[in-house]
Tab-separated table of C-alpha atoms in Angstrom:
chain	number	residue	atom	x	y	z
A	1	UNK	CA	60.036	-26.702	-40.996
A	2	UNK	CA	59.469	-30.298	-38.858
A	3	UNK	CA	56.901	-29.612	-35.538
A	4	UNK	CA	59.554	-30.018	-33.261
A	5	UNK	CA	61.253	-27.055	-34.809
A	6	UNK	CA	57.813	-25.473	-35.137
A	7	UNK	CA	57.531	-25.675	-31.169
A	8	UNK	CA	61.234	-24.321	-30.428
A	9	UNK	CA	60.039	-21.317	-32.339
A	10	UNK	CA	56.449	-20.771	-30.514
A	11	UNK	CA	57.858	-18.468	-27.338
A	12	UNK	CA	59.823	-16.275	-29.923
A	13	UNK	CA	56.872	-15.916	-31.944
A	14	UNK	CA	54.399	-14.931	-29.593
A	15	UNK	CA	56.812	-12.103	-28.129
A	16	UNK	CA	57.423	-10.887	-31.704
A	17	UNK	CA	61.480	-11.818	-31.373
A	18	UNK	CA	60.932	-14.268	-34.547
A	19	UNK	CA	63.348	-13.107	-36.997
A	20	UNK	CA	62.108	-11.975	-40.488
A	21	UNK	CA	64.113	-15.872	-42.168
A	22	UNK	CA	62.175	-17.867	-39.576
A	23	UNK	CA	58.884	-16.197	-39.422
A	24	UNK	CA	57.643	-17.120	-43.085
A	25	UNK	CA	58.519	-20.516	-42.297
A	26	UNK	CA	56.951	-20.767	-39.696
A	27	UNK	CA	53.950	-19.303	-40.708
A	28	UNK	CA	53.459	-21.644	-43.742
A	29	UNK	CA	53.777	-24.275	-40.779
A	30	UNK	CA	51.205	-22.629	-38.524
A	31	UNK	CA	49.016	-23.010	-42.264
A	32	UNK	CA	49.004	-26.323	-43.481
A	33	UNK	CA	49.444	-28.424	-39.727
A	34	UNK	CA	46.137	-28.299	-38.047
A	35	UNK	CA	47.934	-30.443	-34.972
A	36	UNK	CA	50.524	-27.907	-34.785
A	37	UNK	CA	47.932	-24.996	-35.230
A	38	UNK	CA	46.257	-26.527	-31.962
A	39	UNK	CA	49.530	-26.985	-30.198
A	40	UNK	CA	50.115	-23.728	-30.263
A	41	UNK	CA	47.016	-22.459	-29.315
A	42	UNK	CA	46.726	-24.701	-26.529
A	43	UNK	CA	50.637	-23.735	-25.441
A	44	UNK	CA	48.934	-19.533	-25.419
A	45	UNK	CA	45.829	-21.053	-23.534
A	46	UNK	CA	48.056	-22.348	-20.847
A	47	UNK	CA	49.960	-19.378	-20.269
A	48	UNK	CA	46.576	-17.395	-19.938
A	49	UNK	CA	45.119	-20.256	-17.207
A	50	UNK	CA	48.728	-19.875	-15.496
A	51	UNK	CA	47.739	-15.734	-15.188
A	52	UNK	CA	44.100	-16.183	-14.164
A	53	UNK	CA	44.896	-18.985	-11.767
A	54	UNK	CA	46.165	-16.569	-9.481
A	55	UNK	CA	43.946	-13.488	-10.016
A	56	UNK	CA	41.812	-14.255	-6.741
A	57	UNK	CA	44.296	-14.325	-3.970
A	58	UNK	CA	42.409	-14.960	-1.110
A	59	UNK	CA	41.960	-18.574	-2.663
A	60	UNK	CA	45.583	-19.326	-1.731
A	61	UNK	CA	45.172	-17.789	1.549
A	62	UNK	CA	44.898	-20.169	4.837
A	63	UNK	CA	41.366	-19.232	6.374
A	64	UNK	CA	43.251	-18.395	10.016
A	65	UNK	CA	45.505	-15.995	10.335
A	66	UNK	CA	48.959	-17.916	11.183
A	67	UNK	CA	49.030	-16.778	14.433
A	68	UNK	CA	52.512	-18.402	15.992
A	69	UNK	CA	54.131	-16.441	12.185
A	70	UNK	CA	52.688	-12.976	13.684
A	71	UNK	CA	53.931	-13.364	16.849
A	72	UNK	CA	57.210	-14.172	15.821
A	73	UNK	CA	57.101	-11.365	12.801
A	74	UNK	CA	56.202	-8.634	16.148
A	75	UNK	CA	58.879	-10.302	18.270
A	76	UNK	CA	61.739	-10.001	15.797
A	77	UNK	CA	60.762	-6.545	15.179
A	78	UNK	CA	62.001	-6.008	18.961
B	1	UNK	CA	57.064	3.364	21.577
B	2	UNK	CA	54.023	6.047	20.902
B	3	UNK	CA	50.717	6.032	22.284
B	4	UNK	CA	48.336	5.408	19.568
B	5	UNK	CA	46.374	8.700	19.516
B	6	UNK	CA	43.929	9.317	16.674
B	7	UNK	CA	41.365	7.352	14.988
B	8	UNK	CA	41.516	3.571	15.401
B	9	UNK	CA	44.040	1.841	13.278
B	10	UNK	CA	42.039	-0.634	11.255
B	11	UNK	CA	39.812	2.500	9.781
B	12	UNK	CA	43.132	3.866	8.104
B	13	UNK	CA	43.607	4.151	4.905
B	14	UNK	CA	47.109	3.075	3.240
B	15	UNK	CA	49.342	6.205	3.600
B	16	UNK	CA	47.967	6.894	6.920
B	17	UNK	CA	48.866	3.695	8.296
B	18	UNK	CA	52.109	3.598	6.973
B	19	UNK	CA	52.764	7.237	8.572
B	20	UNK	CA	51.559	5.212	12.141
B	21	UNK	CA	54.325	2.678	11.128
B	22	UNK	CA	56.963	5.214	10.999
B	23	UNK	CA	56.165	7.106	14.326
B	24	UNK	CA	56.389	3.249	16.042
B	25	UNK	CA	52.912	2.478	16.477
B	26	UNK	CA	53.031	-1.193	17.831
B	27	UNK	CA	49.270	-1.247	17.491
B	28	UNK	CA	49.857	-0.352	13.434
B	29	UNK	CA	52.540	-3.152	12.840
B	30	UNK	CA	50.468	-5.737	14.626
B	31	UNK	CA	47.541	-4.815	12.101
B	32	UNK	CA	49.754	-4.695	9.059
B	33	UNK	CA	51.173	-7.900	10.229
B	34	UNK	CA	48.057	-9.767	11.005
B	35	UNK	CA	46.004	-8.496	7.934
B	36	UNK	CA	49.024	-9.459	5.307
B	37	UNK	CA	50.874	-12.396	6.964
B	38	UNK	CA	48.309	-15.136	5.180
B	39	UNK	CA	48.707	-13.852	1.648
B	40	UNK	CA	52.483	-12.868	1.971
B	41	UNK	CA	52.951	-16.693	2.988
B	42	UNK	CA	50.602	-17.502	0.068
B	43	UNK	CA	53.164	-15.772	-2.376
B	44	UNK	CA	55.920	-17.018	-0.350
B	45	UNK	CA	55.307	-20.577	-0.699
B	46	UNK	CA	54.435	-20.766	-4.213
B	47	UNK	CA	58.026	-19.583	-5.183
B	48	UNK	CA	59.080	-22.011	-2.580
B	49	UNK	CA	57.418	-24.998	-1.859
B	50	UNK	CA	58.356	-25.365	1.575
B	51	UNK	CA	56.399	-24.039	4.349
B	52	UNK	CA	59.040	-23.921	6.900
B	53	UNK	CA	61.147	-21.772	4.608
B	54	UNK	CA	57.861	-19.803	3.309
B	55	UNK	CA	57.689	-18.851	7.352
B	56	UNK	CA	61.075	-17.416	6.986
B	57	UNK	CA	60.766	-15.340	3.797
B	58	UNK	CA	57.498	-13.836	5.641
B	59	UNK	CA	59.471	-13.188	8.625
B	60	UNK	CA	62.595	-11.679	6.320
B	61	UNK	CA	59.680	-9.386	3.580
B	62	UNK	CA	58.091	-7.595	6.747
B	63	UNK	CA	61.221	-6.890	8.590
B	64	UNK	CA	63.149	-5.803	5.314
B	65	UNK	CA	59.568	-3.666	4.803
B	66	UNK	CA	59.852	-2.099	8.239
B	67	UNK	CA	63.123	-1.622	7.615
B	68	UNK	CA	62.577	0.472	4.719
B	69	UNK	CA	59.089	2.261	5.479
B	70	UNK	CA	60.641	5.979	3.993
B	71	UNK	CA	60.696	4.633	0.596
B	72	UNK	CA	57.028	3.235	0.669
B	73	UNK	CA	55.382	5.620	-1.655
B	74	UNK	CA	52.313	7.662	-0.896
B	75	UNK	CA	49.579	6.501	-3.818
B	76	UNK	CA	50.576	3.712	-4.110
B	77	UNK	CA	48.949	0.179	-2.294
B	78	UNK	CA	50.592	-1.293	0.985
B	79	UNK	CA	49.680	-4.750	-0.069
B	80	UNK	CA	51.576	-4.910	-3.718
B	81	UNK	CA	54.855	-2.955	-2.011
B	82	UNK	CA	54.713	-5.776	0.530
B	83	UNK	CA	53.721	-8.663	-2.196
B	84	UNK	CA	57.158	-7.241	-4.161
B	85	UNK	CA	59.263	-7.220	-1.041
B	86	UNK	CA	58.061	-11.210	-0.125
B	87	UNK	CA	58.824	-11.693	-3.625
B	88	UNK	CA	62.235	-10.911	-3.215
B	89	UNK	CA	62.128	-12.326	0.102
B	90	UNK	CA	61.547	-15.667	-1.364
B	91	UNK	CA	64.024	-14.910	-4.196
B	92	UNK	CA	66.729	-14.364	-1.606
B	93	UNK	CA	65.999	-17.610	0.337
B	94	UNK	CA	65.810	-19.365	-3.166
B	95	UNK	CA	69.429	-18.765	-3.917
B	96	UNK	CA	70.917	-19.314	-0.882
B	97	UNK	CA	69.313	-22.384	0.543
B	98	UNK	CA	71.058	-25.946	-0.766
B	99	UNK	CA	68.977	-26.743	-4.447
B	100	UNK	CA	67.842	-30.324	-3.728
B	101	UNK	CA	67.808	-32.626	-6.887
B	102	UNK	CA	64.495	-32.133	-8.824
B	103	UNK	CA	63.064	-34.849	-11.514
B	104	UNK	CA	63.966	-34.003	-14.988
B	105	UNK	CA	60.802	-32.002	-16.796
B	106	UNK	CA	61.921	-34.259	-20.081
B	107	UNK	CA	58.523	-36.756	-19.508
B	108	UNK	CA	56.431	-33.833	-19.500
B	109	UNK	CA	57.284	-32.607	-22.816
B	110	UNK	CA	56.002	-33.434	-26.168
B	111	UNK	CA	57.709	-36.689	-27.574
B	112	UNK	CA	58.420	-36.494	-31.766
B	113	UNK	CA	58.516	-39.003	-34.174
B	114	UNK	CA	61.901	-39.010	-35.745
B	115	UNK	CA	60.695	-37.129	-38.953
B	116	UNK	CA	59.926	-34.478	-36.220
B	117	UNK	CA	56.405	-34.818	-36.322
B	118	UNK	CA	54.713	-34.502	-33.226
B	119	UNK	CA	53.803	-38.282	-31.671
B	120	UNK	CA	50.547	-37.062	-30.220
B	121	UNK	CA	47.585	-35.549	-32.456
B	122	UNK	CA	46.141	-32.472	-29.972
B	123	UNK	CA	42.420	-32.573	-29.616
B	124	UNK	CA	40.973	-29.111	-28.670
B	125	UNK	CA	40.189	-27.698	-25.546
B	126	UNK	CA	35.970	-27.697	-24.234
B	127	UNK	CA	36.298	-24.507	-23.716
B	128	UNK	CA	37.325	-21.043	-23.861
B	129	UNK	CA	40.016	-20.322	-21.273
B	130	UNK	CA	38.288	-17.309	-19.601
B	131	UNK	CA	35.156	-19.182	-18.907
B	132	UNK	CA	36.772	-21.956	-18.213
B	133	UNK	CA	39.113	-20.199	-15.430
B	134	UNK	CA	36.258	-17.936	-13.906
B	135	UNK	CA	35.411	-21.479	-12.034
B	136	UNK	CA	37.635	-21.265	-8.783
B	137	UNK	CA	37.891	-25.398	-8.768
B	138	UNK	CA	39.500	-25.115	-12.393
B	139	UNK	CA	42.023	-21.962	-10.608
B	140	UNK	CA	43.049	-24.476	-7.741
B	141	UNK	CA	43.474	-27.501	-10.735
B	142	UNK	CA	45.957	-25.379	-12.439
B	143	UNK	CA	48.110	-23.782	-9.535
B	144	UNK	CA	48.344	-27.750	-8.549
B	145	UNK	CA	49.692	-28.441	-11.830
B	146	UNK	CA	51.866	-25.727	-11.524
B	147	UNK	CA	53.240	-27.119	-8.423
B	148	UNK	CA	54.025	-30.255	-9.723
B	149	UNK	CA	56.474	-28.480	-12.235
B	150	UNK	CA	60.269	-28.960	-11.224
B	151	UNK	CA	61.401	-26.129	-9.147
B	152	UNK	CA	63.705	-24.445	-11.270
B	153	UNK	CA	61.109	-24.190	-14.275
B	154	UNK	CA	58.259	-23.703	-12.119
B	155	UNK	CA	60.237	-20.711	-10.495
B	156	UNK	CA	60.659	-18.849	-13.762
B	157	UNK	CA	56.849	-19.382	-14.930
B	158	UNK	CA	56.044	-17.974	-11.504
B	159	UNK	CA	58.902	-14.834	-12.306
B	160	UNK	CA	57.917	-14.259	-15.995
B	161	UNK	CA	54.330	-15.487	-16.429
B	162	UNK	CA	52.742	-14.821	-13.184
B	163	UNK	CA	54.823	-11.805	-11.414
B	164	UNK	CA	55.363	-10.129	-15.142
B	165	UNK	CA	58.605	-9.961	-14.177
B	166	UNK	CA	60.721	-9.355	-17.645
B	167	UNK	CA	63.666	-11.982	-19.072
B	168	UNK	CA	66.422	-9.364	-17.788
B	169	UNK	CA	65.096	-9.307	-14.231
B	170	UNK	CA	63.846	-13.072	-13.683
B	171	UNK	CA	67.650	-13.674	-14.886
B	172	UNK	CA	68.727	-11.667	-12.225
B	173	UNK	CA	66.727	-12.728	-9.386
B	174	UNK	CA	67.465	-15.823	-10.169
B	175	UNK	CA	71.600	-15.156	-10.943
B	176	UNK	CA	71.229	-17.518	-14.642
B	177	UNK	CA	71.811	-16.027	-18.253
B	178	UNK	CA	68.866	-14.295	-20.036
B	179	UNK	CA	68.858	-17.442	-22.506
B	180	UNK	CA	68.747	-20.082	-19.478
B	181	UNK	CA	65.519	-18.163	-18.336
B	182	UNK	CA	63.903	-18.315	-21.865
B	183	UNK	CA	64.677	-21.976	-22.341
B	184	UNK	CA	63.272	-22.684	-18.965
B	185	UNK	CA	60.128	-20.939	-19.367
B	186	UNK	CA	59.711	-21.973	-22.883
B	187	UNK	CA	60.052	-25.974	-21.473
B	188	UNK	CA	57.966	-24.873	-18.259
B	189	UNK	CA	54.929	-23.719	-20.685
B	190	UNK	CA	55.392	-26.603	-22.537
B	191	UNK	CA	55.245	-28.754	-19.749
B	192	UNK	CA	52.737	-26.916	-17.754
B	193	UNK	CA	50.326	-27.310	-21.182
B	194	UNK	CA	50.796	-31.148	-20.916
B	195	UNK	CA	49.735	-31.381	-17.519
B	196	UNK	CA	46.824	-29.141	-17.869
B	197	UNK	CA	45.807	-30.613	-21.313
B	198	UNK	CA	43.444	-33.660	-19.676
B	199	UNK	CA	41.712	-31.760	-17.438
B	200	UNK	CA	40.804	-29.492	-20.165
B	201	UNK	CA	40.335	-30.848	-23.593
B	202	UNK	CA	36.896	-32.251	-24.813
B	203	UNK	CA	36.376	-36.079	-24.001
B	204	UNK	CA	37.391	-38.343	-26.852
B	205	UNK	CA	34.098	-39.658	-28.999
């Protein structure tokens, strides 16, 4: 198994859809390449970061309320 | 309209206030609409970029919630029924507004050498990702990246990785095949890791 196909399998690996052929091989991969070994465990950092970057939502939200938005929600309402 | 008799909106607890939404209380729908606008519009302009068309989607969640205040459920919290409906909200405007051309994600994937090795050698990150994201300047550094993801891959991240929406549903949402979505979000990750990579990894000896 090349690292390119090593990185088309990482998704299916880390949701358990690997299939039993590819899974060996890819294993013995994950084993001997230390650069692929770090790829992939910066590819499951990344989706962690993604998760936790939006775990404090106030962060995201504008400091005044968007007062010309609430009138307009109120008035449609009408 | 009904005179707002009883205890003073604000002081309400979920259920309660939603009960003040059915019987009309203007005084309950300006609260709910003041206290969640900000952080609906938050939500609504990640999925889509635009602010004038995050305004809309706002506009479209509350009036689609109002709309549809006998299936809120008692138990559970006003603010993630509205964060799903300004999901969808967003979803709907997503589909239906013109897609304008996006730059390919292609440079912001891993380049191989032709015997498929990768070209780059990865040098660990400083940290560990939980203590590394518990800063709120290293939360704001990745949403940014995230932003700068082409639409249609940052979309699906947002679907699958952040809303924990399944491949079945984010394929729906979005009206693509199951496969397109895993493809996309496969790529997206991949691309998403490249962007965060030098902001994160240890500096070179």
């Amino acid at each position: 198994m090349t690292c390119r196909e090593f990185a088309d399998f990482m998704m299916d690996y880390l949701s358990g859809e690997l299939p039993e052929e590819s899974r060996a091989p890819f294993e013995r991969h994950l084993s001997r390449c230390a650069n692929c070994h770090e790829y992939l465990a910066q590819y499951k950092h990344t989706i962690e970061a993604g998760r936790l970057a939006f775990t404090n939502p106030e962060e995201e939200v504008p400091a005044d309320v968007p007062e010309d938005l609430v009138k307009a929600v109120l008035a449609a309402r009408k | 309209m009904q005179a707002s008799a009883g205890p003073p909106v604000a002081s309400l607890d979920d259920g309660a206030l939603v009960a003040r939404l059915r019987a009309g209380d203007e005084e309950a729908f300006e609260l709910v609409v003041r206290t969640y606008s900000g952080r609906l519009l938050a939500v609504t302009r990640r999925i889509l970029g635009s602010d004038e068309d995050a305004r809309d989607a706002v506009q479209d969640a509350f009036l689609s919630a109002f709309r549809s205040l006998e299936r809120f459920e008692g138990g559970s919290l006003l603010s993630t029924w509205l964060h799903r409906i300004a999901v969808n909200a967003a979803l709907m405007k997503l589909r239906t507004r013109r897609r304008k051309p996006e730059d390919p994600i292609e440079p912001l994937l891993p380049v191989y050498q032709e015997n498929g090795h990768h070209q780059e050698t990865f040098s660990s990150w400083n940290e560990p990702v939980d203590v590394a994201m518990s800063r709120a300047e290293n939360r704001a550094r990745v949403r940014a990246c995230i932003e700068q993801l082409p639409e249609s891959y940052r979309t699906i991240l947002l679907l699958r990785d952040i809303e924990e929406l399944d491949t079945d549903e984010a394929a729906r949402a979005l009206g693509i095949s199951p496969n397109a979505v895993k493809i996309r979000l496969h790529r997206a990750r991949q691309a998403l890791r490249g962007l965060l990579a030098p902001h994160f990894r240890s500096a070179q000896p």
